[in-house]
CSV table of C-alpha atoms in Angstrom, one decimal:
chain,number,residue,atom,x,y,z
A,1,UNK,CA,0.0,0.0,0.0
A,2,UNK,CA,1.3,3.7,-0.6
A,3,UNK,CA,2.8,5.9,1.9
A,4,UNK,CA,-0.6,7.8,3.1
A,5,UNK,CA,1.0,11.1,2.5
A,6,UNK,CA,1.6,10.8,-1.2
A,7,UNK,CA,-1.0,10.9,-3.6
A,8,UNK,CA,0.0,8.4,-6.2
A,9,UNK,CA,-2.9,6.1,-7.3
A,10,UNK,CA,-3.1,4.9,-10.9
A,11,UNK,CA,-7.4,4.7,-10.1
A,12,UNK,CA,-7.3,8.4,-8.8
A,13,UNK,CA,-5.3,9.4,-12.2
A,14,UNK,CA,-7.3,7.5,-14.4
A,15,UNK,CA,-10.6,9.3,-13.4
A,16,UNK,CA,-12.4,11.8,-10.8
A,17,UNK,CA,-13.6,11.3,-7.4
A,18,UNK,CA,-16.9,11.8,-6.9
A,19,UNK,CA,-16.5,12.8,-3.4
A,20,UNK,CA,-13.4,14.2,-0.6
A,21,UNK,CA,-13.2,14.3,2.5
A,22,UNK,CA,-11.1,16.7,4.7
A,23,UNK,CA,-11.0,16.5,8.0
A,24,UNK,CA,-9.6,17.7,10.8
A,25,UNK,CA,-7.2,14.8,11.3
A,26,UNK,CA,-6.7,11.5,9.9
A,27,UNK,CA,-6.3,8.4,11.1
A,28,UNK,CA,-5.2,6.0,8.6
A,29,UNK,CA,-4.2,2.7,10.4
A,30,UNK,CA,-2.3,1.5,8.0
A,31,UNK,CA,0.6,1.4,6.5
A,32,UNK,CA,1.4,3.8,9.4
A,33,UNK,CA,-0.8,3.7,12.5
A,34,UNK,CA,-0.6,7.8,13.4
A,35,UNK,CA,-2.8,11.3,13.1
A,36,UNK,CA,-2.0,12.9,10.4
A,37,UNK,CA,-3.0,16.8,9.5
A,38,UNK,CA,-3.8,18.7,6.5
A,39,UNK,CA,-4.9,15.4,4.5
A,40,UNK,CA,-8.0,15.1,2.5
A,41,UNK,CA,-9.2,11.2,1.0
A,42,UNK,CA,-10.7,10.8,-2.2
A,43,UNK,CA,-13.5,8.9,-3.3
A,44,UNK,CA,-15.3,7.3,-6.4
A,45,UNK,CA,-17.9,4.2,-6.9
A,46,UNK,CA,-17.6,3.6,-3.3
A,47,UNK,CA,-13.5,2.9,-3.4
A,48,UNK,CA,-10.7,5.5,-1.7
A,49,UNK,CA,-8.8,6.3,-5.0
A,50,UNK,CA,-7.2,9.3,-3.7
A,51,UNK,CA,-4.9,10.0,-0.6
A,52,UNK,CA,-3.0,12.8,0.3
A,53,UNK,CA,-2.1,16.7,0.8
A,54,UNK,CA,-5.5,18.4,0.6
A,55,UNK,CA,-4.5,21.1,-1.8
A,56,UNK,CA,-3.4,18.6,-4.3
A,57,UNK,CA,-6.4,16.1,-4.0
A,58,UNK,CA,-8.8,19.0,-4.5
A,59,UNK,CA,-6.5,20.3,-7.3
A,60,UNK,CA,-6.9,17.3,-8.7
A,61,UNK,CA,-10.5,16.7,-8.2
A,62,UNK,CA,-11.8,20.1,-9.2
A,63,UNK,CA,-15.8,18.5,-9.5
A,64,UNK,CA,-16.0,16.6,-6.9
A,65,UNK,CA,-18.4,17.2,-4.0
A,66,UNK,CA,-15.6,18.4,-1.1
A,67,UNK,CA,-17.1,17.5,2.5
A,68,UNK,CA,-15.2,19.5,5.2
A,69,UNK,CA,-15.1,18.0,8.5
A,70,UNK,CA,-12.9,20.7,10.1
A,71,UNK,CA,-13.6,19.5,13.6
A,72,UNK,CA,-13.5,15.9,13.5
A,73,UNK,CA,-11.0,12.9,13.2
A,74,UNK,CA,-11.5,10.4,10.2
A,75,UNK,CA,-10.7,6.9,10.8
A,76,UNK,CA,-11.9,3.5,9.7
A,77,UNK,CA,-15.2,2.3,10.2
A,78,UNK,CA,-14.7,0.0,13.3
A,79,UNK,CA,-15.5,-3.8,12.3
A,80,UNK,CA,-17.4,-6.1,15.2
A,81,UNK,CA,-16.1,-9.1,14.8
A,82,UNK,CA,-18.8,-11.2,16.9
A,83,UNK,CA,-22.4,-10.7,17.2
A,84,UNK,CA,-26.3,-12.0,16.8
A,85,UNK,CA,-27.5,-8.7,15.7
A,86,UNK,CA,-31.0,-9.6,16.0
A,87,UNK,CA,-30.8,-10.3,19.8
A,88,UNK,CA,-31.2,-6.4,20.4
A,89,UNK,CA,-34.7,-7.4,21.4
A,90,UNK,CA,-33.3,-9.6,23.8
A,91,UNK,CA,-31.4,-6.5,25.6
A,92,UNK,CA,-31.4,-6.7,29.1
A,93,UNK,CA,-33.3,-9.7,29.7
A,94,UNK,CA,-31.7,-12.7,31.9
A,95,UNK,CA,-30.0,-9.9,33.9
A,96,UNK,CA,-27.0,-11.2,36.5
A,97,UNK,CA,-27.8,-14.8,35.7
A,98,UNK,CA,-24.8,-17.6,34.6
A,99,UNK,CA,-24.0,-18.3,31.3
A,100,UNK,CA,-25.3,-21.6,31.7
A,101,UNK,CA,-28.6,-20.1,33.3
A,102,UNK,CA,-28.8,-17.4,30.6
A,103,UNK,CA,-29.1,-19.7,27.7
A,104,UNK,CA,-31.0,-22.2,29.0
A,105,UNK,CA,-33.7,-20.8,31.8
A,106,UNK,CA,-33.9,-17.4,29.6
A,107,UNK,CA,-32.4,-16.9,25.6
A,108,UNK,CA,-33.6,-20.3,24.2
A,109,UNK,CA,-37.0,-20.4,25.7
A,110,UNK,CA,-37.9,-16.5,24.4
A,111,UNK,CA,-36.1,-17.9,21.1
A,112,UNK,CA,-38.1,-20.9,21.2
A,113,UNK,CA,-41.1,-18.7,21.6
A,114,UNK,CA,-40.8,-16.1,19.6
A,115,UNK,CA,-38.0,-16.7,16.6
A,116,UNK,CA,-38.8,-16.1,12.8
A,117,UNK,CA,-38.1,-13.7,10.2
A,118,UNK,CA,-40.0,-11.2,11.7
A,119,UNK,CA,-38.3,-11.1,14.9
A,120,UNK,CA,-34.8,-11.4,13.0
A,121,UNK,CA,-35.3,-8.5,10.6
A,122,UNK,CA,-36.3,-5.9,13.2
A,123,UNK,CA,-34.1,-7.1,15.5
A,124,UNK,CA,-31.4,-6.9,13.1
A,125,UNK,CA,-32.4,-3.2,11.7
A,126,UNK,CA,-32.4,-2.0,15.4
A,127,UNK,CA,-28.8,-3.4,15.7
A,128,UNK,CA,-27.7,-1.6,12.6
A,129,UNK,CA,-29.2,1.4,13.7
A,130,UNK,CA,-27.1,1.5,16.9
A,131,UNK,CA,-23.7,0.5,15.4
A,132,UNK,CA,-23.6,2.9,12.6
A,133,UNK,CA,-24.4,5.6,14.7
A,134,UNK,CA,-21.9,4.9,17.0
A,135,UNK,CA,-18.9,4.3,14.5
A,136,UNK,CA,-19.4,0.5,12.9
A,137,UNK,CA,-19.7,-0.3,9.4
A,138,UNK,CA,-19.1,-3.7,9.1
A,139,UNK,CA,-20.3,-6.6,11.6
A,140,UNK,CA,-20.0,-10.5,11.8
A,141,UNK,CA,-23.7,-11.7,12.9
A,142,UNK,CA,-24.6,-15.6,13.7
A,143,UNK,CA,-27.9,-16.5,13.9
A,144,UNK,CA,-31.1,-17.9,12.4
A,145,UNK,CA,-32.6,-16.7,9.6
A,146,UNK,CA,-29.4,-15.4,8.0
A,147,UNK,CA,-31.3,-14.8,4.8
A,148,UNK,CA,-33.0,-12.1,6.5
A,149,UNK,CA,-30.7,-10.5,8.3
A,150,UNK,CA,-28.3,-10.1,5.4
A,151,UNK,CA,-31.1,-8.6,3.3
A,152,UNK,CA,-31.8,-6.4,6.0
A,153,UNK,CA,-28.5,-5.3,6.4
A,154,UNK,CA,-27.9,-4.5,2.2
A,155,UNK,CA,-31.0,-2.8,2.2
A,156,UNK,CA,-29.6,-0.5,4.8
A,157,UNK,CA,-26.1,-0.2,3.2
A,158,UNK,CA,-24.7,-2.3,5.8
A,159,UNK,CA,-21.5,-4.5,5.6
A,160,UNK,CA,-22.1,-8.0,6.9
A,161,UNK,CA,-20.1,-11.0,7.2
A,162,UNK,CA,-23.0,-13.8,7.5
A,163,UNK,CA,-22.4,-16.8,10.1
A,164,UNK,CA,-25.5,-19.3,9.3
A,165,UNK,CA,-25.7,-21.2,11.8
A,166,UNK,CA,-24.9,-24.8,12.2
A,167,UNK,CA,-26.9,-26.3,14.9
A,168,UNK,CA,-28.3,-29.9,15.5
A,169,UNK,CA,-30.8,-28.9,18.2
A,170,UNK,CA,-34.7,-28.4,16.6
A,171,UNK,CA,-35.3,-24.7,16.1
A,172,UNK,CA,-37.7,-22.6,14.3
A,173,UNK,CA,-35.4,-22.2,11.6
A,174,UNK,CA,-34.0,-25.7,11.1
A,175,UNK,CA,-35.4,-29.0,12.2
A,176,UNK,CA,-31.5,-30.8,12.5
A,177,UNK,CA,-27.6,-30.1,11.1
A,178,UNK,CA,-28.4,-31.2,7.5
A,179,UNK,CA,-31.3,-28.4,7.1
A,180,UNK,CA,-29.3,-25.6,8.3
A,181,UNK,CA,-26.4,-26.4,6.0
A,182,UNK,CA,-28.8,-26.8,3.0
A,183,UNK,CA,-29.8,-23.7,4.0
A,184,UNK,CA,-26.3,-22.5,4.4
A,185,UNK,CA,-25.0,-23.6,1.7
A,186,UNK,CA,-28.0,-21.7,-0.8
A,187,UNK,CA,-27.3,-18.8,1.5
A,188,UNK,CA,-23.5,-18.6,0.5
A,189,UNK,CA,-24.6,-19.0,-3.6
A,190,UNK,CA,-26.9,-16.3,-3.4
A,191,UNK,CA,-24.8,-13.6,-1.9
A,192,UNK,CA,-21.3,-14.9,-3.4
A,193,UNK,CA,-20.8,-12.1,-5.4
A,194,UNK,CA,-22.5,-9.3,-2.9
A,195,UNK,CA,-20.7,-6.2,-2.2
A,196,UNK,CA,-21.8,-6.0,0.7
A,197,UNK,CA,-22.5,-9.6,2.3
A,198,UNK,CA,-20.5,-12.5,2.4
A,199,UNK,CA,-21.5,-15.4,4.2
A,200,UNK,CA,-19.5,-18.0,5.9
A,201,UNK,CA,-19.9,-21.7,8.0
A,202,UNK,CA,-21.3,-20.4,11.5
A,203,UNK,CA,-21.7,-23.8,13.5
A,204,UNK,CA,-22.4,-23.2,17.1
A,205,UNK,CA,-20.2,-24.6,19.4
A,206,UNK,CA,-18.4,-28.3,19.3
A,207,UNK,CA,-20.1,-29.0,22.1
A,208,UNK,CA,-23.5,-28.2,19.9
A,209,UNK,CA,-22.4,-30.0,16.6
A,210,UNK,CA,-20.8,-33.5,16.5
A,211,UNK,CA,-17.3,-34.1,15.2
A,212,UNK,CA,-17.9,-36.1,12.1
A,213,UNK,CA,-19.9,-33.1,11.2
A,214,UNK,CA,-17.5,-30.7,12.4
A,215,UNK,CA,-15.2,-32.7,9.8
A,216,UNK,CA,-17.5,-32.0,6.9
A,217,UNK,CA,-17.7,-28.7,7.9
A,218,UNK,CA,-14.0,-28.4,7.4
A,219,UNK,CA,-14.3,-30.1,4.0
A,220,UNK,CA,-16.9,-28.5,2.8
A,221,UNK,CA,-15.3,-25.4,3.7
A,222,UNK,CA,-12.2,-25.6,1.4
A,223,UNK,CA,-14.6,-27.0,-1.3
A,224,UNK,CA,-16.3,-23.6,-1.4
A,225,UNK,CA,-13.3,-21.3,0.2
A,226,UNK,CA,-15.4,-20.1,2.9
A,227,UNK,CA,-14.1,-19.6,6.9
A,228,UNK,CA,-15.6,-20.8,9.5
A,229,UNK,CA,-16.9,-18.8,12.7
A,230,UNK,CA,-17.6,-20.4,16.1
A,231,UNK,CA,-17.8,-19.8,20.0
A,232,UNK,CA,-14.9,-21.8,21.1
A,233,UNK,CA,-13.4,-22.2,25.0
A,234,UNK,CA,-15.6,-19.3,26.0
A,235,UNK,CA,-15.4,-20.6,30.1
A,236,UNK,CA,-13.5,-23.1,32.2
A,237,UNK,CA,-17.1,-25.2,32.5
A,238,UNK,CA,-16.7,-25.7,28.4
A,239,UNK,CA,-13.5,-27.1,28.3
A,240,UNK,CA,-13.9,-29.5,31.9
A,241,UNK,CA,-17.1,-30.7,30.0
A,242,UNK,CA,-14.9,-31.6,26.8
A,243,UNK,CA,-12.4,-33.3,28.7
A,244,UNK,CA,-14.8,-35.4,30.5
A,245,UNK,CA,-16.9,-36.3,27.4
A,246,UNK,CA,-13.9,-36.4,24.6
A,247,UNK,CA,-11.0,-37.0,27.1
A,248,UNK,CA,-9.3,-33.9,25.0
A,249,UNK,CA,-10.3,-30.2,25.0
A,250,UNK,CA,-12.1,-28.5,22.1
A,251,UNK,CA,-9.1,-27.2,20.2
A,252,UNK,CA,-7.7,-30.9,20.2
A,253,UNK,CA,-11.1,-31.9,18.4
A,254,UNK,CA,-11.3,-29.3,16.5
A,255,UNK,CA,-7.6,-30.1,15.2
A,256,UNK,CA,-8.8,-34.1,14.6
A,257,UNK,CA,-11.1,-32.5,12.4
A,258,UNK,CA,-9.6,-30.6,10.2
A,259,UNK,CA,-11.0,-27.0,11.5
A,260,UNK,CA,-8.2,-25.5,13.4
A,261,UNK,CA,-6.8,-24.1,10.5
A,262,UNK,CA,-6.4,-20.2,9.2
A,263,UNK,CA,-10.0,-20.6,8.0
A,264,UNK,CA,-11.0,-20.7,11.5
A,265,UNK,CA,-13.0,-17.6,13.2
A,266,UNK,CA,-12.2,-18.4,17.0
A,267,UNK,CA,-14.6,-16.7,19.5
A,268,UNK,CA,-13.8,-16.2,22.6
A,269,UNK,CA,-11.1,-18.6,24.0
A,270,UNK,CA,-10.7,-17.5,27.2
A,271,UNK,CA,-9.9,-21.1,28.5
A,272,UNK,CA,-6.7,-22.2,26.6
A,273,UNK,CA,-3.1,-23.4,27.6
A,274,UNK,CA,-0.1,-22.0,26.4
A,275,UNK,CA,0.4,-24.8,24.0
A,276,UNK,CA,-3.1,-24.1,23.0
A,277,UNK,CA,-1.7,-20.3,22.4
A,278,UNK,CA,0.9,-21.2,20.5
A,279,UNK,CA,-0.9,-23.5,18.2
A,280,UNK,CA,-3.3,-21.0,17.1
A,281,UNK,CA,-0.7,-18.8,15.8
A,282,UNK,CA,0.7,-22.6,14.3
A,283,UNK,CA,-2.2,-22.9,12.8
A,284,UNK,CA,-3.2,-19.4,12.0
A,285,UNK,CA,-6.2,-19.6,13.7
A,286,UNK,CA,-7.9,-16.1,14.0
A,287,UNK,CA,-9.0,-14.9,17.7
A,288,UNK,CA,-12.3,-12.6,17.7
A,289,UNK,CA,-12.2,-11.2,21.9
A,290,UNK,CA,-15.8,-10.0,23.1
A,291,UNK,CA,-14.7,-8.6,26.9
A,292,UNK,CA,-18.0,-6.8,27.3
A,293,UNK,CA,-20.1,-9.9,27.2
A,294,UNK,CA,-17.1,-12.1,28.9
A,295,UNK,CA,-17.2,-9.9,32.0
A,296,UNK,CA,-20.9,-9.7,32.4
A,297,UNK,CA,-21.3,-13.5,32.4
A,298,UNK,CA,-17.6,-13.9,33.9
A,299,UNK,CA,-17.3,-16.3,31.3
A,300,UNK,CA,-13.2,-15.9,32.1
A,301,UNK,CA,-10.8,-13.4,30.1
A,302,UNK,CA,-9.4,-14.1,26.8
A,303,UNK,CA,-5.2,-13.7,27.7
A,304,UNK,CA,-5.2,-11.5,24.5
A,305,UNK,CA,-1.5,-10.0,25.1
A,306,UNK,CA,-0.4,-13.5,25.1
A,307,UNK,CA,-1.9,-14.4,21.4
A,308,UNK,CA,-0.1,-11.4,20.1
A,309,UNK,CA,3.0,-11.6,21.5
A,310,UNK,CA,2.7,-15.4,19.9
A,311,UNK,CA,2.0,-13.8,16.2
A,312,UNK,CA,-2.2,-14.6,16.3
A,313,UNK,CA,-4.3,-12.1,14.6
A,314,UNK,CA,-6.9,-10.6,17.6
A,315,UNK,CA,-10.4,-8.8,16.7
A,316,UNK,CA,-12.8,-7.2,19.0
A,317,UNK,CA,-16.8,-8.1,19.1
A,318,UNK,CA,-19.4,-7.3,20.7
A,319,UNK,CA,-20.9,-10.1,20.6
A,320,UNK,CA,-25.2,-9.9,21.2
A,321,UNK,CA,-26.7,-7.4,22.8
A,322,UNK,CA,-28.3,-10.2,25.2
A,323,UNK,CA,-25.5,-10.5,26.9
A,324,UNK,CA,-23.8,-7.2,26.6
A,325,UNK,CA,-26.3,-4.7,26.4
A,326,UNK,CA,-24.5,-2.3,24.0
A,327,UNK,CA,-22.9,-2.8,20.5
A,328,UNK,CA,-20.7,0.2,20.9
A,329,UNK,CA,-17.2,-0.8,19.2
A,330,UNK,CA,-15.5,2.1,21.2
A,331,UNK,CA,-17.0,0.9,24.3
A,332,UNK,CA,-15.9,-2.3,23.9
A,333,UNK,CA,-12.3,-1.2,22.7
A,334,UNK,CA,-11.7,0.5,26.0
A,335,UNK,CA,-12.9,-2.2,27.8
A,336,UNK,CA,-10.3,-4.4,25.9
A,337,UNK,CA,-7.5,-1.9,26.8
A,338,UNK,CA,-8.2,-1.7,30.4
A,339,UNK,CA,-9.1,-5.8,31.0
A,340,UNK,CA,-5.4,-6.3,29.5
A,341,UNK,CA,-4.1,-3.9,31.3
A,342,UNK,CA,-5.7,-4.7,34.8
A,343,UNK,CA,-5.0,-9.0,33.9
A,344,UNK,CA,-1.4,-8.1,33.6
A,345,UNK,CA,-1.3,-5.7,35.8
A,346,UNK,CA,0.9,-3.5,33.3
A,347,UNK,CA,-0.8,-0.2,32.3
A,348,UNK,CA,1.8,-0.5,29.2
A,349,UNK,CA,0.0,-3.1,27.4
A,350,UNK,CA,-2.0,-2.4,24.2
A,351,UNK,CA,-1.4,1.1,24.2
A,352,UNK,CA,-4.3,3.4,22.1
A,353,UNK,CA,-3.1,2.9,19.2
A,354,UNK,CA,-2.9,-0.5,19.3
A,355,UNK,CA,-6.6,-1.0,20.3
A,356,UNK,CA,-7.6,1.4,17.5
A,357,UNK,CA,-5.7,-0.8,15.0
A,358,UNK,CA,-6.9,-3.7,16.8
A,359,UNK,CA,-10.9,-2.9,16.5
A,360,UNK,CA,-10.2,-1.6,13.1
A,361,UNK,CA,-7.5,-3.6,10.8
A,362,UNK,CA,-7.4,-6.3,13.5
A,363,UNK,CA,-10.9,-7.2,13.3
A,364,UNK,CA,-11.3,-7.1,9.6
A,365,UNK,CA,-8.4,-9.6,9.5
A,366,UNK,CA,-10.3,-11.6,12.0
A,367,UNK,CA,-13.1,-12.3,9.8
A,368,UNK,CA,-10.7,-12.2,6.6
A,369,UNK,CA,-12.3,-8.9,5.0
A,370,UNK,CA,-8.8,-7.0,5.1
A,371,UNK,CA,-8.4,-6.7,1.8
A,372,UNK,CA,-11.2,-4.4,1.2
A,373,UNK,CA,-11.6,-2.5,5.0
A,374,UNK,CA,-10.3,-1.9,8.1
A,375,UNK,CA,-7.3,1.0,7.0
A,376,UNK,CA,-7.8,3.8,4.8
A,377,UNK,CA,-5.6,3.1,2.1
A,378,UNK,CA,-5.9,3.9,-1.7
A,379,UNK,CA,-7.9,0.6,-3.3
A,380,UNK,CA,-10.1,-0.2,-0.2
A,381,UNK,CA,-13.7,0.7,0.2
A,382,UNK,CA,-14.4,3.6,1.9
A,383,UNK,CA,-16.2,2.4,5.2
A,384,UNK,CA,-15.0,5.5,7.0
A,385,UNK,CA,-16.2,7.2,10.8
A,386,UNK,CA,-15.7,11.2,11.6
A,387,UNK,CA,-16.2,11.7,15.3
A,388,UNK,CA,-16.1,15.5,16.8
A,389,UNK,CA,-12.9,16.1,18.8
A,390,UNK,CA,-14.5,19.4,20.1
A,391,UNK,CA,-16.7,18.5,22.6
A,392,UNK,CA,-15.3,19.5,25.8
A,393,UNK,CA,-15.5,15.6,26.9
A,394,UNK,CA,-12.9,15.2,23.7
A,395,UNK,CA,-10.7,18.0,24.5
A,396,UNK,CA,-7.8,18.9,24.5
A,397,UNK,CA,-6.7,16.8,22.1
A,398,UNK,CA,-3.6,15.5,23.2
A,399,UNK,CA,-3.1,12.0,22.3
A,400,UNK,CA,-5.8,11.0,19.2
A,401,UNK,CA,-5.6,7.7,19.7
A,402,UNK,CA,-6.3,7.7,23.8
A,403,UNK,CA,-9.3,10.8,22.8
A,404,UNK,CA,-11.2,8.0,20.5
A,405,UNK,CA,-10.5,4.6,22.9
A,406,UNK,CA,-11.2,6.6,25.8
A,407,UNK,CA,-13.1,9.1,25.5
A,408,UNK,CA,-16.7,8.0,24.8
A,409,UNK,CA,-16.0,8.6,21.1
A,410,UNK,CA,-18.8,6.3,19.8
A,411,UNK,CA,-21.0,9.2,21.5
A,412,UNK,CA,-19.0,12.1,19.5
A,413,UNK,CA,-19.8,10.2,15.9
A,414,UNK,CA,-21.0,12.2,13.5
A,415,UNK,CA,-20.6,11.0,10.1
A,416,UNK,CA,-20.4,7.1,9.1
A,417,UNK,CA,-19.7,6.1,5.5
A,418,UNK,CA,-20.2,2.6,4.3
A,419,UNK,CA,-18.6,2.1,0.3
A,420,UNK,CA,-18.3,5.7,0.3
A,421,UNK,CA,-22.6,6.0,0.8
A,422,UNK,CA,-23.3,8.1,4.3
A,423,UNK,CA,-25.5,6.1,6.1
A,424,UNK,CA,-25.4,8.5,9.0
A,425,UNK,CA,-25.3,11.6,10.0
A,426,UNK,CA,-25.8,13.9,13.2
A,427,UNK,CA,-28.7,12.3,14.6
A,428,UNK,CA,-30.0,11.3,10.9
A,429,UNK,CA,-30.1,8.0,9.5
A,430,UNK,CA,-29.9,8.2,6.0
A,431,UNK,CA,-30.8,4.6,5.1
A,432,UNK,CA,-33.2,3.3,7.8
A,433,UNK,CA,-36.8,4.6,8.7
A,434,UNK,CA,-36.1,5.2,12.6
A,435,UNK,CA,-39.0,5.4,13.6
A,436,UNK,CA,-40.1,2.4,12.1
A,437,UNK,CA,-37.1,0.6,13.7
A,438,UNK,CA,-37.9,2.0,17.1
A,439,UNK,CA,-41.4,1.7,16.8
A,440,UNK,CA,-41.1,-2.3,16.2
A,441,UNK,CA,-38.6,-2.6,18.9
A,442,UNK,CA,-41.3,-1.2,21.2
A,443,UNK,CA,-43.6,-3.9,19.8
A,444,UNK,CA,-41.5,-6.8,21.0
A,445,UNK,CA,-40.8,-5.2,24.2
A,446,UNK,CA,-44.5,-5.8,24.3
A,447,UNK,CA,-44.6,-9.3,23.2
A,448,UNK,CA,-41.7,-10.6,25.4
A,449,UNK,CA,-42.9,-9.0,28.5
A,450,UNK,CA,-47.0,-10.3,28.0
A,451,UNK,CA,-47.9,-6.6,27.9
């Protein structure tokens, strides 16, 4: 990729942008991870073809709409790298119970209840609602009705990365494991060419899905070059259970099989060895860290500093909104800053920077989307976030990087692009009906509660 302060791209010579952006300061991520000043990022058919000195970019781009953001910072759109998007409706229910109590004694009899494509498309608009006002332009969602969801989330010029879900317990959306990977399967043909979605294998858990079928999950998934996502070592209770029932832990199953490979999308893992550490980075296994929903359940802490000081690529999610309540990215990147540093007792560790690169470039990695987002860098789409550095919470501006992680940024956002569309701005939502969504989330409120 080019040095972000030249302005060299053969796409931004060949023809005009159709929109720049100047802002206040930006915040690149990559190749180099720092604020810069006096830049301005160019734009055409949803792509950043331009990046550079502002006086050259608009010299260069004399029709192009120019959008000044003179008091805000522009840096990728933050990717969540774990969630079930529809479970907004689900938001605070099963308060201060186990994880074990959660899913069973509250999630899966509401689900149970109440689960169909009516219930998965509002839930999933109200989630999309929240995260692009608050900074996120891509997400990874696993749950029924995939279909959808990732309609829902195109119509609203959302970026998704589609888990359908692998289960063999009877649901409302599949009856056993070979419906929901017929389903799966017809999910991933329909959207292979999306620009928006792509879809990958989302089974459960391994203590949900058998191994043989976790095997021709692993087959199936080179057949079609899709990744697979999946909860994985998420408490100490998980991983006793597998040793008593497989005489191994999960990650040794999951290696019989043929998953623990780079393919794999590990969430979680906050239950693993050292030797388990090191063989994720072996294996290039890919570590998605949800410390929100980890902490509220006490599920256990993911030992994150110890996967990347082993080479293992680490993403931030949010995981649902069932069992965290919020699907702020910023929120959750200060929380991953300050569990690391309070775990190792070492305020050093993943300094600013690094979580901002971490919940930006790291999770688009994570879910193996870095090719087109997670930097701003001349070629990639333009999913880009302006938050306002002058509110007095903000200011001064001392350190950029510490201002968005901690600083209540998601709060401050004011503009969020998704392939160079704005799908929101200052209170307005340019691509959803609010009221709608809000109206319909009142509605289930209703229904779940027996108002």
């Amino acid at each position: 990729m080019p040095d972000p302060s030249s302005d060299s791209s053969s796409r931004e010579a060949a023809e005009g942008a159709d929109l720049i952006v100047s802002p206040r300061l930006l915040l690149p991520v990559a190749p180099r991870n720092e604020a810069l000043e006096g830049m301005s990022v160019a734009i055409r058919g949803g792509a950043i073809v331009g990046l550079g000195a502002r006086r050259e970019i608009l010299a260069r781009h004399p029709a192009a709409h120019h959008l000044e953001l003179g008091h805000q910072a522009l840096m990728p759109g933050l990717v969540n790298a774990h969630g079930h998007l529809a479970m907004t409706l689900l938001r605070g229910l099963g308060e201060s119970e186990s994880l074990d109590e959660w899913l069973n004694n509250t999630i899966w009899p509401l689900e149970a209840r109440w689960m169909d494509e009516d219930f998965v498309r509002d839930g999933t608009r109200l989630a999309v609602a929240e995260m692009v006002a608050t900074g996120t332009t891509t997400a990874s969602d696993m749950y029924y009705f995939p279909e959808t969801a990732a309609l829902a989330c195109r119509d609203a010029g959302f970026r998704l990365q589609a888990a359908f879900p692998l289960i063999e317990i009877p649901n409302a959306y599949s009856a056993d494991f070979d419906e929901c990977l017929t389903k799966g399967l017809a999910l991933h043909d329909r959207f292979r060419d999306d620009d928006l979605v792509t879809t990958c294998f989302g089974p459960h858990s391994a203590y949900t899905v058998e191994p043989e079928r976790l095997r021709r999950v692993a087959v199936l998934a080179d057949e079609i070059d899709a990744d697979v996502h999946i909860h994985l070592h998420e408490t100490a209770d998980e991983v006793a259970g597998a040793l008593r029932s497989q005489g191994g832990t999960w990650i040794r199953i999951l290696d019989e099989v043929g998953l623990f490979t780079e393919r794999l999308q590990a969430v979680h893992m906050t239950a693993v060895s050292n030797d388990e550490i090191d063989l994720v980075s072996e294996r290039g296994v890919r570590v998605v860290h949800c410390p929100h929903s980890n902490m509220k359940l006490a599920s256990g802490i993911c030992p994150v500093t110890k996967f990347l000081a082993a080479g293992a690529t680490v993403g931030i999610g949010t995981d649902g909104a069932a069992s965290n309540n919020a699907l702020d990215m910023f929120v959750e990147a200060r929380l991953a800053a300050l569990l690391a540093k309070s775990a190792n007792a070492d305020p050093t560790v993943l300094p600013a920077a690094d979580i901002v690169a971490m919940a930006t470039l790291g999770s688009a990695r994570a879910i193996g989307l870095d090719d087109r987002i997670g930097s701003i860098e001349v070629g990639k789409r333009a999913d880009l976030v302006a938050v306002d550095l002058d509110h007095p919470a903000m200011q001064p501006v001392n350190d950029p990087h510490a201002a968005l992680v901690h600083s209540n940024a998601g709060a401050r956002v004011t503009h969020t692009f998704i392939d160079g569309q704005c799908v929101y701005e200052s209170g307005t939502w340019k691509t959803l009906d609010i009221a709608e969504v809000l109206a319909r989330a009142r509605e289930w409120r209703a229904r779940l509660n027996g108002d």
